[in-house]
Rosetta silent file (secondary structure, phi, psi, omega in degrees, C-alpha in Angstrom):
SEQUENCE: MSSSQDADREAALVAAVRERPAGQSVPQALHRMLLGEHSRRVHTDPRFDDFLRLIDTTPALREYARRMWLRHEHALAAAIADDAGLPADDPGCRALAHFALEAPVLVRGSRDPDTALDRVFDLLGNGWPGTRAG
SCORE:     score description
SCORE:     0.000 S_00000001
   1 L     0.000  131.939 -179.877   61.946   -8.935  -17.159 S_00000001
   2 L   -77.105  162.729 -179.927   62.358   -7.737  -13.591 S_00000001
   3 H   -64.449  -30.533  177.872   63.634   -4.268  -12.747 S_00000001
   4 H   -71.230  -36.372  175.937   66.855   -5.789  -11.384 S_00000001
   5 H   -66.134  -39.485  178.347   67.413   -7.674  -14.663 S_00000001
   6 H   -64.003  -44.055  177.750   66.742   -4.457  -16.549 S_00000001
   7 H   -64.779  -38.801  177.415   69.221   -2.554  -14.372 S_00000001
   8 H   -63.217  -39.220  179.623   71.767   -5.351  -14.841 S_00000001
   9 H   -64.437  -45.267  178.603   71.343   -5.138  -18.590 S_00000001
  10 H   -64.257  -41.587  178.001   71.906   -1.389  -18.600 S_00000001
  11 H   -61.700  -37.686  179.073   74.930   -1.791  -16.330 S_00000001
  12 H   -66.497  -39.098  177.533   76.344   -4.413  -18.722 S_00000001
  13 H   -62.841  -47.094  179.748   75.942   -2.047  -21.677 S_00000001
  14 H   -64.867  -41.774  179.089   77.705    0.782  -19.841 S_00000001
  15 H   -64.341  -34.020  178.100   80.424   -1.590  -18.597 S_00000001
  16 H   -58.689  -35.518  178.463   81.022   -2.813  -22.158 S_00000001
  17 H   -78.098  -51.878 -171.630   82.044    0.762  -23.001 S_00000001
  18 H   -74.063  -29.137 -173.378   83.876    1.709  -19.825 S_00000001
  19 L  -111.388   18.797 -178.523   85.673   -1.563  -19.141 S_00000001
  20 L   -71.236  153.204 -179.526   86.640   -2.620  -22.638 S_00000001
  21 L   -65.756  153.179  176.232   90.222   -3.734  -23.240 S_00000001
  22 L   -56.684  138.994  178.596   92.796   -1.271  -24.520 S_00000001
  23 L    86.817   -6.027  179.295   92.746   -1.112  -28.305 S_00000001
  24 L   -98.817  129.207  179.784   89.110   -2.217  -28.592 S_00000001
  25 L   -74.492  164.259  176.296   86.703    0.325  -30.094 S_00000001
  26 H   -60.766  -48.123  177.335   83.314    1.098  -28.584 S_00000001
  27 H   -58.817  -38.011  178.155   81.462   -0.585  -31.484 S_00000001
  28 H   -63.607  -41.835 -179.230   83.672   -3.678  -31.084 S_00000001
  29 H   -65.841  -43.024  178.848   82.959   -3.808  -27.343 S_00000001
  30 H   -67.366  -38.088  176.970   79.202   -3.441  -27.835 S_00000001
  31 H   -59.183  -50.559 -178.944   79.262   -6.025  -30.609 S_00000001
  32 H   -60.134  -43.907 -178.349   81.020   -8.538  -28.385 S_00000001
  33 H   -64.003  -47.599 -177.704   78.648   -7.863  -25.486 S_00000001
  34 H   -69.806  -36.113  176.945   75.474   -8.142  -27.592 S_00000001
  35 H   -64.212  -42.431  177.533   76.713  -11.191  -29.476 S_00000001
  36 H   -64.686  -40.791  178.995   77.465  -12.913  -26.169 S_00000001
  37 H   -64.446  -42.833  178.847   74.078  -11.982  -24.752 S_00000001
  38 H   -62.073  -46.229 -178.661   72.315  -13.332  -27.842 S_00000001
  39 H   -63.452  -41.207  179.583   74.257  -16.607  -27.754 S_00000001
  40 H   -62.792  -43.283 -178.609   73.577  -17.148  -24.052 S_00000001
  41 H   -65.795  -46.495 -176.709   69.838  -16.646  -24.480 S_00000001
  42 H   -63.925  -41.333 -173.935   69.482  -18.844  -27.524 S_00000001
  43 H   -85.102  -18.674 -177.531   71.509  -21.694  -26.093 S_00000001
  44 H   -91.200  -20.023 -179.597   70.205  -21.661  -22.519 S_00000001
  45 L  -136.356  110.381 -177.312   66.492  -21.846  -23.241 S_00000001
  46 L   -64.220  -16.548  179.902   65.177  -23.914  -26.143 S_00000001
  47 L   -86.222   -2.954 -174.174   61.862  -22.006  -25.977 S_00000001
  48 H   -60.978  -40.307  178.905   63.529  -18.664  -26.698 S_00000001
  49 H   -61.397  -39.885  177.692   62.903  -18.845  -30.468 S_00000001
  50 H   -64.627  -39.745  177.902   59.171  -19.430  -29.820 S_00000001
  51 H   -61.997  -46.768  178.907   59.128  -16.460  -27.441 S_00000001
  52 H   -63.739  -38.673  178.869   60.788  -14.212  -30.053 S_00000001
  53 H   -62.457  -41.737  177.494   58.380  -15.429  -32.716 S_00000001
  54 H   -60.963  -45.798  179.241   55.431  -14.495  -30.481 S_00000001
  55 H   -62.369  -47.145 -176.981   56.887  -11.017  -29.950 S_00000001
  56 H   -63.718  -30.201 -176.477   57.673  -10.559  -33.646 S_00000001
  57 H   -95.631    0.678  178.244   54.180  -11.577  -34.766 S_00000001
  58 L  -118.085  102.668 -173.936   52.327   -9.445  -32.212 S_00000001
  59 H   -52.069  -42.864 -179.057   52.702   -5.753  -33.102 S_00000001
  60 H   -65.158  -41.247  177.706   51.940   -4.456  -29.607 S_00000001
  61 H   -67.472  -40.170  179.617   54.446   -6.844  -28.008 S_00000001
  62 H   -60.802  -45.596 -179.771   57.052   -6.058  -30.675 S_00000001
  63 H   -68.655  -39.183  178.286   56.756   -2.296  -30.053 S_00000001
  64 H   -63.314  -46.389 -179.850   56.755   -2.738  -26.262 S_00000001
  65 H   -62.168  -40.086  178.904   59.898   -4.908  -26.358 S_00000001
  66 H   -64.012  -46.069  178.843   61.621   -2.383  -28.622 S_00000001
  67 H   -61.793  -40.849 -179.510   60.736    0.535  -26.304 S_00000001
  68 H   -63.576  -39.626 -179.533   61.928   -1.404  -23.257 S_00000001
  69 H   -72.066  -43.490 -176.220   65.274   -2.153  -24.927 S_00000001
  70 H   -72.652  -11.399  178.591   65.776    1.351  -26.334 S_00000001
  71 L   -69.139   -9.684  175.115   65.246    2.987  -22.960 S_00000001
  72 L   -83.075   -4.997 -175.368   68.896    2.119  -22.278 S_00000001
  73 H   -58.060  -44.406 -177.170   69.905    4.465  -25.083 S_00000001
  74 H   -61.790  -48.387 -179.305   70.414    7.527  -22.857 S_00000001
  75 H   -63.830  -40.587  179.504   72.694    5.749  -20.368 S_00000001
  76 H   -66.730  -44.349  178.801   74.674    4.109  -23.162 S_00000001
  77 H   -61.574  -39.778  178.757   75.055    7.387  -25.080 S_00000001
  78 H   -64.134  -40.103  178.371   76.227    9.122  -21.904 S_00000001
  79 H   -65.987  -41.035  178.876   78.856    6.414  -21.316 S_00000001
  80 H   -64.453  -44.781  179.705   80.059    6.686  -24.931 S_00000001
  81 H   -63.071  -44.209  178.965   80.243   10.494  -24.679 S_00000001
  82 H   -60.956  -44.016  179.747   82.086   10.337  -21.365 S_00000001
  83 H   -61.844  -37.197 -177.276   84.565    7.833  -22.789 S_00000001
  84 H   -88.466   -4.897 -177.656   85.173   10.073  -25.832 S_00000001
  85 L    70.736   30.879 -178.455   85.372   13.290  -23.820 S_00000001
  86 L  -110.397  162.196  177.007   82.363   14.707  -25.656 S_00000001
  87 L   -60.555  149.097 -176.876   79.250   16.479  -24.356 S_00000001
  88 L   -59.689  -25.934 -178.760   76.553   14.135  -23.068 S_00000001
  89 L   -98.943   19.339 -179.992   74.166   15.260  -25.816 S_00000001
  90 L   -58.551  125.885 -176.606   76.638   14.687  -28.672 S_00000001
  91 H   -64.969  -31.499  177.518   74.581   13.484  -31.664 S_00000001
  92 H   -65.966  -40.683  178.347   77.267   11.024  -32.809 S_00000001
  93 H   -67.399  -39.798  177.753   77.311    9.331  -29.410 S_00000001
  94 H   -65.078  -40.156  179.700   73.518    9.216  -29.352 S_00000001
  95 H   -64.769  -45.196  179.459   73.465    7.741  -32.866 S_00000001
  96 H   -60.182  -45.327  178.665   76.012    5.044  -31.999 S_00000001
  97 H   -60.756  -46.716 -177.938   74.051    4.095  -28.875 S_00000001
  98 H   -60.163  -51.736 -175.448   70.761    4.039  -30.778 S_00000001
  99 H   -71.454  -30.784  174.719   71.978    1.941  -33.686 S_00000001
 100 H   -64.162  -40.780  179.045   73.938   -0.447  -31.462 S_00000001
 101 H   -72.355  -29.198  177.830   70.755   -1.106  -29.489 S_00000001
 102 H   -74.600  -23.944 -173.598   68.709   -1.486  -32.681 S_00000001
 103 H   -53.570  -49.261 -179.812   71.150   -4.049  -34.118 S_00000001
 104 H   -61.544  -32.212  178.110   69.749   -7.129  -32.296 S_00000001
 105 H   -68.931  -41.710 -178.022   66.239   -6.154  -33.391 S_00000001
 106 H   -64.482  -33.318 -174.665   67.349   -5.731  -37.010 S_00000001
 107 H   -92.990  -10.250 -179.418   68.975   -9.152  -37.217 S_00000001
 108 L   -60.881  132.406 -179.003   66.267  -11.139  -35.444 S_00000001
 109 L    91.861   -6.223  176.876   64.787  -13.611  -37.871 S_00000001
 110 L   -67.455  153.427  176.743   67.869  -13.653  -40.106 S_00000001
 111 L   -59.223  -38.180 -179.111   69.036  -17.043  -41.361 S_00000001
 112 L  -133.237   83.927 -174.539   72.331  -16.409  -39.548 S_00000001
 113 H   -59.826  -33.099  179.839   71.786  -13.739  -36.867 S_00000001
 114 H   -65.196  -43.653  178.470   75.402  -13.828  -35.660 S_00000001
 115 H   -67.595  -38.492  177.362   76.735  -13.068  -39.140 S_00000001
 116 H   -63.655  -40.721  177.345   74.069  -10.402  -39.614 S_00000001
 117 H   -64.556  -39.403  175.037   75.086   -8.809  -36.312 S_00000001
 118 H   -56.493  -43.769 -178.232   78.718   -8.895  -37.488 S_00000001
 119 H   -63.214  -44.388  179.645   77.642   -7.017  -40.618 S_00000001
 120 H   -62.111  -46.236 -177.663   75.775   -4.326  -38.663 S_00000001
 121 H   -73.962  -24.182  171.526   78.687   -3.732  -36.311 S_00000001
 122 H   -63.507  -42.828  177.555   81.151   -3.695  -39.191 S_00000001
 123 H   -64.290  -44.462  179.537   79.117   -0.823  -40.580 S_00000001
 124 H   -64.471  -36.484 -177.168   78.971    0.933  -37.192 S_00000001
 125 H   -83.696  -29.504 -172.644   82.691    0.537  -36.649 S_00000001
 126 H  -119.159   -7.587 -179.128   83.979    1.208  -40.147 S_00000001
 127 L    80.254  175.682 -179.894   81.270    3.214  -41.885 S_00000001
 128 L   -75.616  138.068  178.865   79.703    2.636  -45.254 S_00000001
 129 L   -59.061  153.385 -176.346   82.150    1.521  -47.957 S_00000001
 130 L   -45.358 -129.079 -174.364   83.245    4.242  -50.384 S_00000001
 131 L   -90.756  167.852  178.991   81.718    4.691  -53.777 S_00000001
 132 L   -68.416  141.222  178.359   79.872    2.283  -55.998 S_00000001
 133 L   -67.376  143.347  175.240   82.051    0.020  -58.095 S_00000001
 134 L    16.496    0.000    0.000   82.494    0.850  -61.692 S_00000001
């Protein structure tokens, strides 16, 4: 990935927060952005699954790709904090940014990654369901 693509990706993450429609939560905006990015990649290049498989089966590549993706965490957390009127180092904003960025990694390899991503963002947006049933 070129540095301009990397900068574009970070700008898209920040824009998802700052330019989201009225009434849309930050987790909903990030979910929509990441779901769209995933769909575009999968459908535009038939070799993408092979590329992901290579990354997933090579520990050094897997860790490098994760570090490269997570380096957007600071900028995303700052945008979330700014949007919420909270300090830039707010732990809740940092956690939301971190887990939103981890979501695509967590669902990769799922039978239905889109549904798995929905599940992760449901948790981020609504929290863990109450107590255990009966």
